[in-house]
Amino acid sequence: MCGLFFSAGVPFDRARIEIVHHRGPDADGVVEMDWSGRPICLAHKRLAIIDLSDNAKQPAQSTDGRYSLVFNGEIYNFIALAEQLRAAGHFDGPVNDTRVLLAGLVAHGAAFLPQLSGMFAFVFVDNEKQSVIAARDRFGIKPLYYVARRDSLGFGSEIKQLLDWDGVARQGNASAVFDFLQFGVADHSAETFFDGIFQMRPSHFVQLDLSGDIPEVEQKCWYDLSGAVDARAGELTDDNDWHASFRRAVQAHLVSDVLVGSCLSGGLDSSAIVASVSEQQKH
């Protein structure tokens, strides 16, 4: 769990990243830029999981300084992706999921998203084109919120980073509150309980050109769960297939350079996960 922040069009307020210090007590960083008179900032609070060295510090930047990235989460298949990118001449140097994600986005842009296996939320900027890509993982494991005004834009890991944005007082979102009280739902749309603050929906991304006025934020879907289910509907599986898939899923979550623990509810599924972790860590 890390904390990220991005702002465009407003002076950087360090309080907006310090307020999520609990998400990343191991390290922090800030990169500030100027896009034709528009102040730009990326800030990060790091919880070190993969590569505890400064090679994984954030905001991560390309060697020429053109591209920058703030990222929360973990890319499970980063080693395989590093090999693919290296073979194509898009990657070199130390291997960690932050540097691999940065290299993949530099090489492929948003088209790189379907290759990622993991949980993530990130903001990636192109300093030359003055553009931004922000995205969230398939199932929305990692949070990402945003606020957009005519002259400013902000992204954060938590809603409280975006309250009172650009001088606009916080106000409740009556329709979102009604949906929760009447139907018990809260994450069924991009709206939140705060008027003007939105969440990036799971498996969605935005790509924005900030070289002119702040454009309308239009979320686009990069992964369709129903389509993935339909694609495998005709496949025959047995208990062995299911067990192998379950074991691989658990194994992917064990990729770490620190000790791994569990904090689960204690039901049958939780017990199965812990049993699989225990089995795999014996080998």
Tab-separated table of C-alpha atoms in Angstrom:
chain	number	residue	atom	x	y	z
A	1	MET	CA	0.000	0.000	0.000
A	2	CYS	CA	1.438	3.349	-1.060
A	3	GLY	CA	0.013	6.844	-1.328
A	4	LEU	CA	0.109	8.889	-4.516
A	5	PHE	CA	-0.873	12.397	-5.521
A	6	PHE	CA	-0.956	14.353	-8.765
A	7	SER	CA	-1.973	17.950	-9.342
A	8	ALA	CA	-2.179	20.210	-12.383
A	9	GLY	CA	-3.081	23.873	-12.379
A	10	VAL	CA	-2.725	24.538	-8.650
A	11	PRO	CA	0.383	25.152	-6.524
A	12	PHE	CA	1.574	21.987	-4.801
A	13	ASP	CA	0.344	21.703	-1.225
A	14	ARG	CA	2.532	19.218	0.668
A	15	ALA	CA	-0.307	18.565	3.102
A	16	ARG	CA	-2.137	16.678	0.347
A	17	ILE	CA	0.535	13.955	0.331
A	18	GLU	CA	1.474	14.115	4.022
A	19	ILE	CA	-2.126	13.342	4.951
A	20	VAL	CA	-1.598	9.795	3.579
A	21	HIS	CA	1.786	9.210	5.248
A	22	HIS	CA	0.284	6.113	6.900
A	23	ARG	CA	0.075	4.489	3.461
A	24	GLY	CA	3.822	4.706	2.861
A	25	PRO	CA	6.125	5.356	5.827
A	26	ASP	CA	9.299	3.994	4.180
A	27	ALA	CA	10.153	6.772	1.716
A	28	ASP	CA	8.688	9.738	-0.120
A	29	GLY	CA	9.357	11.913	-3.125
A	30	VAL	CA	8.074	14.909	-5.072
A	31	VAL	CA	8.581	15.990	-8.681
A	32	GLU	CA	7.394	19.426	-9.792
A	33	MET	CA	7.214	20.719	-13.370
A	34	ASP	CA	5.826	23.632	-15.326
A	35	TRP	CA	3.698	23.061	-18.412
A	36	SER	CA	3.330	26.396	-20.194
A	37	GLY	CA	2.710	28.220	-16.936
A	38	ARG	CA	0.602	25.430	-15.425
A	39	PRO	CA	2.172	23.953	-12.264
A	40	ILE	CA	2.406	20.138	-12.282
A	41	CYS	CA	3.272	17.926	-9.340
A	42	LEU	CA	3.632	14.220	-8.669
A	43	ALA	CA	4.131	13.098	-5.065
A	44	HIS	CA	4.456	9.697	-3.434
A	45	LYS	CA	4.594	7.920	-0.074
A	46	ARG	CA	6.190	4.496	-0.358
A	47	LEU	CA	5.583	1.227	1.443
A	48	ALA	CA	8.532	-0.857	0.218
A	49	ILE	CA	7.545	-4.372	-0.886
A	50	ILE	CA	9.468	-5.040	-4.108
A	51	ASP	CA	13.125	-3.915	-4.243
A	52	LEU	CA	13.811	-2.100	-0.992
A	53	SER	CA	16.595	-0.015	-2.570
A	54	ASP	CA	16.438	3.452	-4.101
A	55	ASN	CA	16.140	1.790	-7.521
A	56	ALA	CA	12.398	1.635	-6.848
A	57	LYS	CA	11.985	5.141	-5.483
A	58	GLN	CA	9.075	7.248	-6.648
A	59	PRO	CA	8.118	9.346	-8.441
A	60	ALA	CA	9.956	7.211	-10.982
A	61	GLN	CA	11.407	9.017	-13.990
A	62	SER	CA	12.880	8.013	-17.311
A	63	THR	CA	16.600	8.725	-17.762
A	64	ASP	CA	15.860	11.695	-20.022
A	65	GLY	CA	13.318	13.139	-17.601
A	66	ARG	CA	10.520	13.106	-20.149
A	67	TYR	CA	8.296	10.566	-18.357
A	68	SER	CA	7.274	10.315	-14.698
A	69	LEU	CA	5.190	7.801	-12.743
A	70	VAL	CA	3.546	7.497	-9.335
A	71	PHE	CA	2.250	4.014	-8.635
A	72	ASN	CA	0.490	2.191	-5.810
A	73	GLY	CA	0.300	-1.592	-5.865
A	74	GLU	CA	2.241	-4.559	-7.151
A	75	ILE	CA	2.753	-6.022	-10.618
A	76	TYR	CA	3.052	-9.771	-10.088
A	77	ASN	CA	4.443	-10.634	-13.520
A	78	PHE	CA	7.047	-7.864	-13.646
A	79	ILE	CA	9.971	-10.263	-14.175
A	80	ALA	CA	8.394	-11.794	-17.293
A	81	LEU	CA	7.429	-8.338	-18.569
A	82	ALA	CA	10.987	-7.098	-18.001
A	83	GLU	CA	12.315	-9.902	-20.198
A	84	GLN	CA	9.854	-9.053	-22.975
A	85	LEU	CA	10.641	-5.341	-22.808
A	86	ARG	CA	14.379	-5.995	-22.689
A	87	ALA	CA	14.188	-8.256	-25.753
A	88	ALA	CA	12.422	-5.452	-27.633
A	89	GLY	CA	15.021	-2.894	-26.547
A	90	HIS	CA	12.674	-1.007	-24.209
A	91	PHE	CA	14.249	-1.855	-20.851
A	92	ASP	CA	17.595	-2.150	-19.118
A	93	GLY	CA	19.058	-1.793	-15.646
A	94	PRO	CA	17.679	-2.958	-12.265
A	95	VAL	CA	14.452	-4.970	-12.357
A	96	ASN	CA	11.504	-4.060	-10.143
A	97	ASP	CA	7.815	-3.608	-10.831
A	98	THR	CA	7.961	0.208	-10.710
A	99	ARG	CA	10.695	0.460	-13.353
A	100	VAL	CA	9.029	-2.214	-15.505
A	101	LEU	CA	5.668	-0.416	-15.371
A	102	LEU	CA	7.336	2.858	-16.317
A	103	ALA	CA	9.194	1.256	-19.241
A	104	GLY	CA	6.072	-0.506	-20.500
A	105	LEU	CA	4.024	2.689	-20.439
A	106	VAL	CA	6.798	4.599	-22.205
A	107	ALA	CA	6.921	1.931	-24.915
A	108	HIS	CA	3.223	1.140	-25.325
A	109	GLY	CA	1.117	3.694	-23.478
A	110	ALA	CA	-2.324	2.527	-22.328
A	111	ALA	CA	-2.027	-0.499	-24.643
A	112	PHE	CA	0.315	-1.976	-22.005
A	113	LEU	CA	-2.495	-2.327	-19.448
A	114	PRO	CA	-3.835	-5.760	-20.547
A	115	GLN	CA	-0.354	-7.248	-20.070
A	116	LEU	CA	-0.324	-6.367	-16.369
A	117	SER	CA	-1.139	-8.979	-13.757
A	118	GLY	CA	-1.516	-7.391	-10.377
A	119	MET	CA	-3.196	-4.734	-8.261
A	120	PHE	CA	-2.450	-1.140	-9.101
A	121	ALA	CA	-3.411	2.485	-9.409
A	122	PHE	CA	-1.071	4.901	-11.138
A	123	VAL	CA	-0.619	8.289	-12.787
A	124	PHE	CA	1.853	8.465	-15.681
A	125	VAL	CA	2.846	11.740	-17.340
A	126	ASP	CA	4.591	12.682	-20.571
A	127	ASN	CA	6.381	15.957	-19.903
A	128	GLU	CA	6.970	16.647	-23.603
A	129	LYS	CA	3.421	16.084	-24.823
A	130	GLN	CA	1.967	17.413	-21.555
A	131	SER	CA	-0.324	14.404	-21.259
A	132	VAL	CA	-1.495	12.117	-18.476
A	133	ILE	CA	-2.570	8.477	-18.268
A	134	ALA	CA	-4.220	7.317	-15.045
A	135	ALA	CA	-5.534	3.792	-14.499
A	136	ARG	CA	-6.863	1.285	-11.991
A	137	ASP	CA	-6.520	-2.512	-11.862
A	138	ARG	CA	-9.073	-5.010	-13.135
A	139	PHE	CA	-11.038	-5.396	-9.908
A	140	GLY	CA	-10.366	-2.066	-8.230
A	141	ILE	CA	-8.183	-3.462	-5.457
A	142	LYS	CA	-6.163	-0.246	-5.292
A	143	PRO	CA	-8.095	3.052	-4.993
A	144	LEU	CA	-7.780	6.112	-7.198
A	145	TYR	CA	-9.866	9.278	-6.903
A	146	TYR	CA	-9.889	12.462	-8.953
A	147	VAL	CA	-11.312	15.948	-9.183
A	148	ALA	CA	-11.434	18.066	-12.337
A	149	ARG	CA	-12.215	21.766	-12.641
A	150	ARG	CA	-11.973	24.054	-15.648
A	151	ASP	CA	-8.386	25.021	-14.801
A	152	SER	CA	-7.174	22.248	-12.492
A	153	LEU	CA	-6.970	18.493	-12.077
A	154	GLY	CA	-6.049	16.268	-9.158
A	155	PHE	CA	-5.615	12.563	-8.441
A	156	GLY	CA	-5.161	10.923	-5.051
A	157	SER	CA	-5.206	7.601	-3.243
A	158	GLU	CA	-7.797	8.850	-0.762
A	159	ILE	CA	-10.708	11.275	-0.983
A	160	LYS	CA	-9.405	13.453	1.818
A	161	GLN	CA	-6.470	14.487	-0.384
A	162	LEU	CA	-8.930	16.186	-2.740
A	163	LEU	CA	-11.284	17.912	-0.300
A	164	ASP	CA	-11.645	21.705	-0.650
A	165	TRP	CA	-9.979	21.486	-4.046
A	166	ASP	CA	-9.073	24.746	-5.775
A	167	GLY	CA	-11.038	26.797	-3.273
A	168	VAL	CA	-14.324	24.914	-3.753
A	169	ALA	CA	-15.900	23.989	-0.407
A	170	ARG	CA	-16.705	20.336	0.240
A	171	GLN	CA	-20.301	19.337	-0.350
A	172	GLY	CA	-22.193	16.067	-0.096
A	173	ASN	CA	-23.404	14.206	-3.185
A	174	ALA	CA	-27.112	13.722	-2.541
A	175	SER	CA	-27.641	11.129	-5.289
A	176	ALA	CA	-24.772	8.910	-4.073
A	177	VAL	CA	-25.993	9.140	-0.481
A	178	PHE	CA	-29.524	8.239	-1.604
A	179	ASP	CA	-28.295	5.187	-3.516
A	180	PHE	CA	-26.453	3.982	-0.428
A	181	LEU	CA	-29.331	4.533	1.991
A	182	GLN	CA	-32.013	3.164	-0.356
A	183	PHE	CA	-30.162	0.306	-2.068
A	184	GLY	CA	-27.047	-0.269	0.041
A	185	VAL	CA	-24.646	0.346	-2.864
A	186	ALA	CA	-21.666	2.692	-2.915
A	187	ASP	CA	-19.216	1.627	-5.635
A	188	HIS	CA	-21.604	1.093	-8.544
A	189	SER	CA	-20.562	4.243	-10.410
A	190	ALA	CA	-17.779	6.798	-10.649
A	191	GLU	CA	-19.525	9.061	-8.119
A	192	THR	CA	-18.552	9.285	-4.451
A	193	PHE	CA	-20.291	10.740	-1.392
A	194	PHE	CA	-18.592	14.063	-2.156
A	195	ASP	CA	-19.894	16.271	-4.940
A	196	GLY	CA	-17.264	16.778	-7.635
A	197	ILE	CA	-14.919	14.032	-6.397
A	198	PHE	CA	-14.975	10.862	-8.483
A	199	GLN	CA	-13.380	7.446	-8.352
A	200	MET	CA	-11.621	5.716	-11.190
A	201	ARG	CA	-13.742	2.650	-11.825
A	202	PRO	CA	-12.135	-0.815	-11.747
A	203	SER	CA	-10.513	-1.796	-15.086
A	204	HIS	CA	-10.792	1.780	-16.386
A	205	PHE	CA	-8.301	4.429	-17.434
A	206	VAL	CA	-8.202	8.012	-18.644
A	207	GLN	CA	-5.844	9.620	-21.131
A	208	LEU	CA	-5.779	13.410	-21.011
A	209	ASP	CA	-4.071	16.098	-23.061
A	210	LEU	CA	-3.233	18.962	-20.707
A	211	SER	CA	-1.469	21.159	-23.259
A	212	GLY	CA	-4.588	23.364	-23.378
A	213	ASP	CA	-7.661	23.690	-21.182
A	214	ILE	CA	-8.370	20.834	-18.762
A	215	PRO	CA	-10.480	18.431	-20.848
A	216	GLU	CA	-13.509	16.493	-19.691
A	217	VAL	CA	-12.446	13.327	-17.882
A	218	GLU	CA	-13.803	10.376	-19.860
A	219	GLN	CA	-13.111	6.968	-18.357
A	220	LYS	CA	-12.496	4.107	-20.772
A	221	CYS	CA	-12.683	0.394	-19.982
A	222	TRP	CA	-9.535	-1.626	-20.700
A	223	TYR	CA	-10.756	-5.005	-19.345
A	224	ASP	CA	-14.165	-6.659	-19.536
A	225	LEU	CA	-14.745	-9.439	-16.993
A	226	SER	CA	-17.872	-10.741	-18.730
A	227	GLY	CA	-15.924	-11.051	-21.973
A	228	ALA	CA	-13.165	-12.976	-20.217
A	229	VAL	CA	-15.739	-15.355	-18.709
A	230	ASP	CA	-17.451	-15.873	-22.073
A	231	ALA	CA	-14.106	-16.627	-23.713
A	232	ARG	CA	-13.577	-19.605	-21.386
A	233	ALA	CA	-17.192	-20.754	-21.137
A	234	GLY	CA	-16.651	-23.785	-23.369
A	235	GLU	CA	-13.542	-25.047	-21.618
A	236	LEU	CA	-13.784	-28.225	-19.621
A	237	THR	CA	-12.173	-28.079	-16.177
A	238	ASP	CA	-11.846	-30.529	-13.318
A	239	ASP	CA	-10.763	-30.301	-9.697
A	240	ASN	CA	-7.097	-30.516	-10.629
A	241	ASP	CA	-7.410	-27.574	-13.015
A	242	TRP	CA	-9.148	-25.500	-10.368
A	243	HIS	CA	-6.576	-26.376	-7.709
A	244	ALA	CA	-3.698	-25.468	-10.019
A	245	SER	CA	-5.294	-22.118	-10.869
A	246	PHE	CA	-5.930	-21.384	-7.198
A	247	ARG	CA	-2.358	-22.267	-6.271
A	248	ARG	CA	-0.956	-20.021	-9.023
A	249	ALA	CA	-3.116	-17.110	-7.840
A	250	VAL	CA	-1.877	-17.487	-4.271
A	251	GLN	CA	1.716	-17.871	-5.456
A	252	ALA	CA	1.497	-14.624	-7.430
A	253	HIS	CA	0.548	-12.730	-4.275
A	254	LEU	CA	3.618	-14.054	-2.453
A	255	VAL	CA	6.061	-12.120	-4.645
A	256	SER	CA	7.753	-9.897	-2.072
A	257	ASP	CA	11.117	-8.770	-0.726
A	258	VAL	CA	9.702	-8.522	2.806
A	259	LEU	CA	7.959	-11.000	5.078
A	260	VAL	CA	4.413	-11.934	4.048
A	261	GLY	CA	1.558	-12.292	6.514
A	262	SER	CA	-2.190	-12.803	6.344
A	263	CYS	CA	-5.123	-10.827	7.693
A	264	LEU	CA	-8.222	-12.721	6.638
A	265	SER	CA	-11.711	-13.328	7.996
A	266	GLY	CA	-11.303	-16.993	8.969
A	267	GLY	CA	-13.897	-18.586	6.694
A	268	LEU	CA	-13.391	-21.540	4.378
A	269	ASP	CA	-11.899	-19.454	1.572
A	270	SER	CA	-9.550	-17.652	3.964
A	271	SER	CA	-8.427	-20.934	5.463
A	272	ALA	CA	-7.763	-22.357	2.005
A	273	ILE	CA	-5.587	-19.346	1.148
A	274	VAL	CA	-3.554	-19.602	4.357
A	275	ALA	CA	-3.136	-23.367	3.897
A	276	SER	CA	-1.859	-22.833	0.358
A	277	VAL	CA	0.550	-20.118	1.555
A	278	SER	CA	1.869	-22.421	4.284
A	279	GLU	CA	2.314	-25.276	1.809
A	280	GLN	CA	4.168	-23.158	-0.730
A	281	GLN	CA	6.476	-21.535	1.792
A	282	LYS	CA	7.708	-24.951	2.903
A	283	HIS	CA	9.238	-25.542	-0.540
